[in-house]
Short mmCIF file of C-alpha atoms and ligand atoms in Angstrom, two decimals:
data_model
loop_
_atom_site.label_atom_id
_atom_site.label_comp_id
_atom_site.label_asym_id
_atom_site.label_seq_id
_atom_site.Cartn_x
_atom_site.Cartn_y
_atom_site.Cartn_z
CA MET A 1 43.99 93.29 -36.15
CA LYS A 2 42.27 95.00 -39.05
CA LEU A 3 38.56 94.55 -39.74
CA LYS A 4 37.08 94.75 -43.25
CA ILE A 5 33.29 94.71 -43.70
CA SER A 6 31.35 94.18 -46.94
CA SER A 7 27.87 93.04 -47.87
CA LYS A 8 26.76 90.44 -50.40
CA LYS A 9 23.42 89.54 -51.89
CA LEU A 10 22.58 85.82 -52.00
CA GLU A 11 19.96 84.89 -54.59
CA LEU A 12 17.73 81.97 -53.65
CA LYS A 13 16.85 79.13 -56.00
CA HIS A 14 13.24 79.17 -54.80
CA THR A 15 11.28 81.80 -52.88
CA TRP A 16 11.83 80.73 -49.26
CA ILE A 17 8.57 80.50 -47.32
CA ILE A 18 8.23 79.39 -43.70
CA ALA A 19 5.39 79.90 -41.19
CA ARG A 20 6.37 83.54 -40.52
CA GLY A 21 7.37 85.02 -43.89
CA SER A 22 9.00 84.72 -47.32
CA ALA A 23 12.11 85.92 -49.24
CA ASP A 24 13.67 85.75 -52.76
CA PHE A 25 17.14 86.84 -51.67
CA LYS A 26 19.19 87.47 -48.55
CA GLU A 27 21.73 90.25 -48.12
CA TYR A 28 24.26 89.79 -45.34
CA ASN A 29 27.41 91.38 -43.92
CA TYR A 30 30.74 89.60 -44.38
CA ILE A 31 33.98 90.35 -42.58
CA GLU A 32 37.68 89.72 -42.92
CA ILE A 33 40.06 90.14 -40.01
CA GLU A 34 43.70 90.49 -40.94
CA ASP A 35 46.73 90.28 -38.70
CA ALA A 36 50.36 89.29 -39.32
CA GLY A 37 49.67 88.27 -42.90
CA THR A 38 46.79 85.90 -42.11
CA THR A 39 43.11 86.53 -42.86
CA GLY A 40 40.08 85.07 -41.06
CA LEU A 41 36.64 85.10 -42.69
CA GLY A 42 33.24 85.65 -41.08
CA GLU A 43 29.58 85.74 -42.12
CA ALA A 44 26.65 87.35 -40.31
CA ALA A 45 23.45 85.69 -41.56
CA HIS A 46 21.11 87.89 -39.53
CA ASN A 47 17.50 86.98 -38.79
CA GLY A 48 14.60 89.41 -38.37
CA ARG A 49 13.02 86.92 -35.93
CA TYR A 50 15.69 87.96 -33.41
CA GLY A 51 15.60 91.72 -34.07
CA GLU A 52 18.57 91.74 -36.44
CA SER A 53 18.97 93.49 -39.80
CA LEU A 54 21.74 94.33 -42.27
CA GLY A 55 22.02 97.73 -40.57
CA SER A 56 22.01 96.48 -36.97
CA VAL A 57 24.75 93.95 -37.76
CA ARG A 58 26.81 96.65 -39.47
CA ALA A 59 26.36 98.97 -36.47
CA PHE A 60 27.50 96.23 -34.07
CA LEU A 61 30.56 95.45 -36.19
CA GLU A 62 31.50 99.13 -36.17
CA GLN A 63 31.09 99.14 -32.40
CA ALA A 64 33.43 96.15 -32.17
CA ARG A 65 36.02 97.64 -34.55
CA PRO A 66 38.07 99.59 -31.94
CA VAL A 67 38.13 96.56 -29.60
CA LEU A 68 39.36 94.33 -32.44
CA ASN A 69 41.91 96.95 -33.57
CA ASP A 70 43.60 96.82 -30.15
CA ALA A 71 43.31 93.05 -29.61
CA ASN A 72 45.60 90.12 -30.32
CA PRO A 73 43.55 87.57 -32.33
CA ALA A 74 45.49 84.72 -30.70
CA GLU A 75 43.86 85.68 -27.37
CA PHE A 76 40.42 85.01 -28.79
CA TYR A 77 38.68 83.27 -25.87
CA ASN A 78 38.12 86.16 -23.47
CA LEU A 79 37.99 88.54 -26.42
CA GLY A 80 34.79 86.73 -27.44
CA PHE A 81 33.18 87.52 -24.08
CA GLU A 82 34.36 91.14 -24.29
CA ILE A 83 32.76 91.49 -27.74
CA ALA A 84 29.55 89.79 -26.51
CA GLN A 85 29.25 92.38 -23.72
CA LEU A 86 29.27 95.35 -26.14
CA ALA A 87 25.50 95.10 -26.75
CA PRO A 88 22.72 92.57 -26.11
CA GLY A 89 21.58 90.35 -29.01
CA GLN A 90 23.13 90.83 -32.48
CA GLN A 91 24.21 87.18 -32.38
CA ALA A 92 24.85 87.02 -36.13
CA ALA A 93 27.37 89.86 -35.90
CA LYS A 94 29.02 88.17 -32.90
CA ALA A 95 29.09 84.88 -34.85
CA ALA A 96 30.89 86.56 -37.76
CA ILE A 97 33.61 87.86 -35.44
CA ASP A 98 33.97 84.53 -33.60
CA MET A 99 34.12 82.61 -36.88
CA ALA A 100 36.79 84.92 -38.28
CA LEU A 101 38.88 84.62 -35.09
CA ILE A 102 38.65 80.80 -35.17
CA ASP A 103 39.51 80.75 -38.88
CA TRP A 104 42.52 83.02 -38.28
CA ASN A 105 43.79 80.94 -35.34
CA ALA A 106 43.37 77.55 -37.03
CA LYS A 107 45.17 78.90 -40.12
CA LYS A 108 48.00 80.16 -37.87
CA MET A 109 48.22 76.72 -36.22
CA GLY A 110 48.26 75.14 -39.67
CA VAL A 111 45.37 72.74 -38.96
CA PRO A 112 41.72 72.40 -39.98
CA TYR A 113 39.38 73.53 -37.17
CA TYR A 114 37.94 70.00 -36.69
CA ARG A 115 41.51 68.75 -36.09
CA TRP A 116 42.09 71.45 -33.47
CA LEU A 117 38.92 70.16 -31.74
CA GLY A 118 40.16 66.57 -31.89
CA LEU A 119 37.32 65.38 -34.11
CA CYS A 120 37.29 62.64 -36.73
CA VAL A 121 36.46 63.94 -40.18
CA GLN A 122 34.74 60.65 -41.11
CA GLN A 123 32.23 61.01 -38.26
CA THR A 124 30.25 63.81 -39.89
CA PRO A 125 26.49 63.10 -40.07
CA VAL A 126 24.15 63.06 -43.05
CA THR A 127 22.40 66.40 -43.36
CA SER A 128 18.70 66.81 -43.96
CA PHE A 129 17.51 68.95 -46.86
CA SER A 130 14.77 71.48 -46.07
CA ILE A 131 11.63 71.90 -48.11
CA GLY A 132 10.08 75.34 -47.53
CA ILE A 133 6.31 75.92 -47.54
CA ASP A 134 4.91 76.44 -51.03
CA LYS A 135 2.09 75.37 -53.32
CA ILE A 136 1.70 71.60 -53.10
CA GLU A 137 2.99 71.01 -56.67
CA VAL A 138 6.04 73.20 -56.00
CA MET A 139 6.84 71.35 -52.76
CA GLN A 140 6.57 68.04 -54.62
CA GLN A 141 8.87 69.43 -57.35
CA LYS A 142 11.42 70.52 -54.70
CA ILE A 143 11.30 67.01 -53.19
CA LEU A 144 12.03 65.48 -56.61
CA GLU A 145 14.93 67.95 -57.08
CA ALA A 146 16.27 66.86 -53.66
CA ASP A 147 16.66 63.32 -55.00
CA SER A 148 20.27 62.95 -53.76
CA TYR A 149 19.40 63.83 -50.13
CA PRO A 150 18.23 60.83 -48.07
CA ILE A 151 16.62 62.90 -45.26
CA LEU A 152 14.09 65.70 -45.75
CA LYS A 153 12.98 68.40 -43.33
CA ILE A 154 9.47 69.61 -44.11
CA LYS A 155 8.37 73.04 -42.94
CA LEU A 156 4.83 72.98 -41.52
CA GLY A 157 2.84 75.25 -39.21
CA THR A 158 0.11 76.28 -41.66
CA SER A 159 -3.57 75.46 -42.03
CA ASP A 160 -2.62 73.09 -44.91
CA ASP A 161 -0.32 70.82 -42.88
CA GLU A 162 -2.31 67.64 -43.55
CA GLU A 163 -2.60 68.29 -47.26
CA ILE A 164 1.14 69.05 -47.46
CA MET A 165 2.17 65.89 -45.61
CA ARG A 166 -0.15 63.68 -47.65
CA ALA A 167 1.37 65.15 -50.85
CA VAL A 168 4.90 64.58 -49.48
CA ARG A 169 4.22 60.95 -48.58
CA GLU A 170 2.58 60.37 -51.97
CA ILE A 171 5.96 60.82 -53.65
CA THR A 172 8.60 59.80 -51.09
CA ASP A 173 9.23 57.28 -48.32
CA LYS A 174 12.45 59.00 -47.14
CA THR A 175 13.13 59.83 -43.49
CA ILE A 176 11.17 63.00 -42.72
CA ARG A 177 11.66 65.56 -39.98
CA VAL A 178 9.11 68.29 -39.40
CA ASP A 179 9.69 71.91 -38.39
CA ALA A 180 6.54 73.76 -37.27
CA ASN A 181 8.46 77.04 -36.70
CA GLU A 182 6.17 77.97 -33.73
CA GLY A 183 3.16 77.52 -36.02
CA TRP A 184 0.85 75.53 -33.71
CA THR A 185 -0.54 77.80 -31.02
CA ASP A 186 -2.90 75.36 -29.28
CA ARG A 187 -1.35 72.42 -27.41
CA HIS A 188 -4.29 70.09 -28.17
CA GLU A 189 -4.03 70.94 -31.88
CA ALA A 190 -0.27 70.36 -31.68
CA LEU A 191 -0.73 66.93 -30.02
CA GLU A 192 -3.28 65.88 -32.61
CA LYS A 193 -0.92 66.87 -35.44
CA ILE A 194 2.07 65.13 -33.85
CA GLU A 195 0.12 61.89 -33.32
CA TRP A 196 -0.91 62.01 -36.95
CA LEU A 197 2.68 62.75 -38.06
CA ALA A 198 3.95 59.78 -36.02
CA GLY A 199 1.71 57.57 -38.14
CA LEU A 200 3.43 58.93 -41.25
CA GLY A 201 6.85 57.85 -40.01
CA VAL A 202 8.13 61.30 -39.05
CA GLU A 203 11.34 61.16 -36.96
CA PHE A 204 10.88 64.25 -34.74
CA VAL A 205 9.17 67.65 -34.56
CA GLU A 206 10.99 70.94 -34.21
CA GLN A 207 9.54 73.91 -32.27
CA PRO A 208 5.86 72.88 -32.32
CA MET A 209 4.64 75.70 -30.04
CA PRO A 210 5.60 79.39 -29.91
CA ALA A 211 8.82 80.20 -28.02
CA ASP A 212 8.42 80.94 -24.28
CA HIS A 213 5.49 78.49 -24.01
CA LEU A 214 7.61 76.04 -22.01
CA ASP A 215 4.83 74.81 -19.70
CA GLU A 216 2.60 73.96 -22.65
CA THR A 217 5.50 72.36 -24.49
CA ALA A 218 6.31 70.27 -21.40
CA TRP A 219 2.64 69.14 -21.34
CA LEU A 220 2.97 68.23 -25.00
CA ARG A 221 6.24 66.37 -24.47
CA GLN A 222 4.67 64.10 -21.82
CA ARG A 223 2.09 62.98 -24.39
CA SER A 224 3.99 63.24 -27.66
CA PRO A 225 4.90 60.00 -29.46
CA LEU A 226 7.72 61.91 -31.23
CA PRO A 227 10.77 63.70 -29.79
CA LEU A 228 10.39 67.48 -29.58
CA ILE A 229 13.36 69.67 -30.52
CA ALA A 230 13.73 73.32 -29.43
CA ASP A 231 14.79 75.87 -32.03
CA GLU A 232 13.31 79.36 -31.53
CA ASP A 233 13.29 78.59 -27.76
CA VAL A 234 17.09 78.25 -27.55
CA LYS A 235 19.85 80.63 -28.57
CA THR A 236 22.73 80.28 -26.12
CA ALA A 237 23.79 77.97 -23.29
CA ASN A 238 21.93 80.23 -20.83
CA ASP A 239 18.60 79.11 -22.30
CA ILE A 240 19.22 75.37 -21.95
CA PRO A 241 18.60 74.54 -18.24
CA ALA A 242 15.10 76.10 -18.27
CA LEU A 243 13.92 74.14 -21.31
CA ALA A 244 15.44 70.75 -20.51
CA HIS A 245 12.12 69.45 -19.06
CA ALA A 246 10.09 70.57 -22.07
CA TYR A 247 12.19 69.20 -24.93
CA ASP A 248 14.08 66.07 -25.94
CA GLY A 249 16.73 68.02 -27.80
CA ILE A 250 17.92 71.38 -29.07
CA ASN A 251 18.77 72.85 -32.44
CA ILE A 252 22.03 74.79 -32.19
CA LYS A 253 22.79 77.38 -34.86
CA ILE A 254 25.94 79.45 -34.77
CA MET A 255 23.96 82.51 -35.94
CA LYS A 256 21.79 82.22 -32.81
CA SER A 257 24.55 81.24 -30.37
CA GLY A 258 26.87 84.04 -31.44
CA GLY A 259 29.52 81.73 -32.83
CA LEU A 260 31.38 78.44 -32.72
CA GLN A 261 32.74 78.80 -29.21
CA GLU A 262 29.29 79.26 -27.68
CA ALA A 263 27.96 76.41 -29.85
CA TRP A 264 30.69 74.19 -28.35
CA ARG A 265 29.67 75.22 -24.82
CA MET A 266 26.02 74.49 -25.69
CA ILE A 267 26.90 71.01 -26.95
CA GLN A 268 28.69 70.17 -23.69
CA LEU A 269 25.82 71.50 -21.53
CA ALA A 270 23.12 69.77 -23.59
CA ARG A 271 24.98 66.45 -23.32
CA SER A 272 25.22 66.81 -19.55
CA LEU A 273 21.41 67.26 -19.44
CA ASN A 274 20.80 64.22 -21.71
CA LEU A 275 19.43 66.37 -24.51
CA LYS A 276 19.87 65.32 -28.12
CA ILE A 277 21.62 67.81 -30.37
CA MET A 278 20.84 69.00 -33.84
CA LEU A 279 23.15 71.40 -35.64
CA GLY A 280 21.12 73.72 -37.84
CA CYS A 281 21.54 76.88 -39.87
CA MET A 282 19.88 79.90 -41.39
CA VAL A 283 19.98 80.50 -45.12
CA GLU A 284 23.78 81.00 -45.16
CA SER A 285 26.62 80.81 -47.65
CA ALA A 286 29.18 77.99 -47.61
CA LEU A 287 31.18 80.10 -45.14
CA GLY A 288 28.75 79.89 -42.22
CA ILE A 289 27.67 76.37 -43.14
CA THR A 290 31.23 75.05 -43.29
CA ALA A 291 32.10 76.72 -39.98
CA ALA A 292 29.20 74.90 -38.29
CA ALA A 293 29.98 71.65 -40.12
CA HIS A 294 33.33 71.42 -38.28
CA LEU A 295 31.30 70.76 -35.09
CA SER A 296 29.06 68.19 -36.75
CA PRO A 297 30.94 65.04 -35.63
CA LEU A 298 29.70 65.98 -32.11
CA VAL A 299 25.95 65.98 -32.78
CA ASN A 300 23.04 63.56 -33.33
CA TRP A 301 21.50 65.28 -36.34
CA ALA A 302 22.61 67.86 -38.89
CA ASP A 303 20.46 70.28 -40.85
CA LEU A 304 23.22 72.14 -42.67
CA ASP A 305 21.66 72.84 -46.03
CA GLY A 306 21.47 76.65 -45.99
CA ASN A 307 23.92 77.17 -48.85
CA LEU A 308 22.27 74.53 -51.05
CA LEU A 309 19.33 76.93 -51.38
CA ILE A 310 21.54 79.69 -52.89
CA LYS A 311 22.15 80.27 -56.61
CA ASN A 312 25.30 82.43 -56.32
CA ASP A 313 27.18 81.15 -53.26
CA PRO A 314 30.24 83.45 -52.89
CA PHE A 315 32.26 80.78 -51.04
CA HIS A 316 33.44 77.22 -51.56
CA GLY A 317 33.70 74.99 -48.50
CA MET A 318 32.15 71.78 -47.26
CA VAL A 319 30.54 69.55 -49.85
CA VAL A 320 27.48 67.33 -49.41
CA LYS A 321 27.74 63.90 -51.06
CA LYS A 322 24.46 61.93 -50.99
CA GLY A 323 23.62 63.92 -47.88
CA LYS A 324 26.93 63.16 -46.10
CA ILE A 325 28.84 66.25 -44.92
CA THR A 326 32.38 66.25 -46.34
CA LEU A 327 34.73 68.77 -44.73
CA PRO A 328 37.47 70.50 -46.74
CA ASN A 329 41.03 69.29 -46.21
CA ALA A 330 42.57 72.73 -45.61
CA THR A 331 43.71 74.86 -42.67
CA GLY A 332 41.28 77.03 -40.71
CA LEU A 333 37.66 76.67 -41.71
CA GLY A 334 38.89 75.63 -45.16
CA VAL A 335 36.63 78.10 -46.95
CA GLN A 336 37.69 79.80 -50.19
CA PRO A 337 36.10 83.06 -51.45
CA ILE A 338 35.08 82.71 -55.10
CA TYR A 339 34.05 86.32 -55.77
MG1 MG B 401 13.72 75.45 -37.08
#
């Protein structure tokens, strides 16, 4: 199969601020794989948190090029493991390749990916809409703009958490989920904040403590009135057994897992360990978001809003109607380039 690589710049509607940094735009690598007249599309929404950059993704894709050139895309399952072995990490690059292979195969079969998986398109969840950290007035403005989304995810993990949450609750009584993005470093401080958040009707807390602090997180879980969900602590299925005692659930993102196939394996493993499952995302175009959305009938919660934060989305795919994920009725991932 032939591999084509390009990069695109995604402009954000608002400067995106979370506990560890900020951005006005994202520039990512995009791929097309072509074989026998069919094209599969892939996106690599890399994340500096995991040691990835535009250049490192590009380098990995070039490393994978000769393997892909010689491979039959229909034999994608073991090919995925072969690609994964080329270098450690670089999950976003691996996700782009996996996504493109799945897209190609589902198009060849003439079915949407969710149909191939045996899923019911009506069983998609309602997605939350994320409100990044900002000045209080700006956060309130973003919440008003998010009027059509019934569930909000508020980014915390700053010294202003209480002020932020009071301002949020002043203007909305919607379901609220909180993501601390590793921002609370002391377990007693974390417990105090979680107890206070429980009183504000928060549904759960994502990644309260820094990653790799599993013993402290387990201590917190025993006392926490709210479920704790792992995000930065979990990338692939390999990470799940060790954290199952410290968390009530996991946030799966295809850009962390290295693609849809690994995300599927993670869902099965998490279920067997009685963990709840959230399907999340990075800031991604409709391509990556739609790919993940095909798995959404399998999960408890969805946080697939990454493309709603972009001004110039280069793809058209899944649509969100009053928060409800609506998958495209087309073969493959059902994503159309609009550039
Ligand atoms: Mg998170």
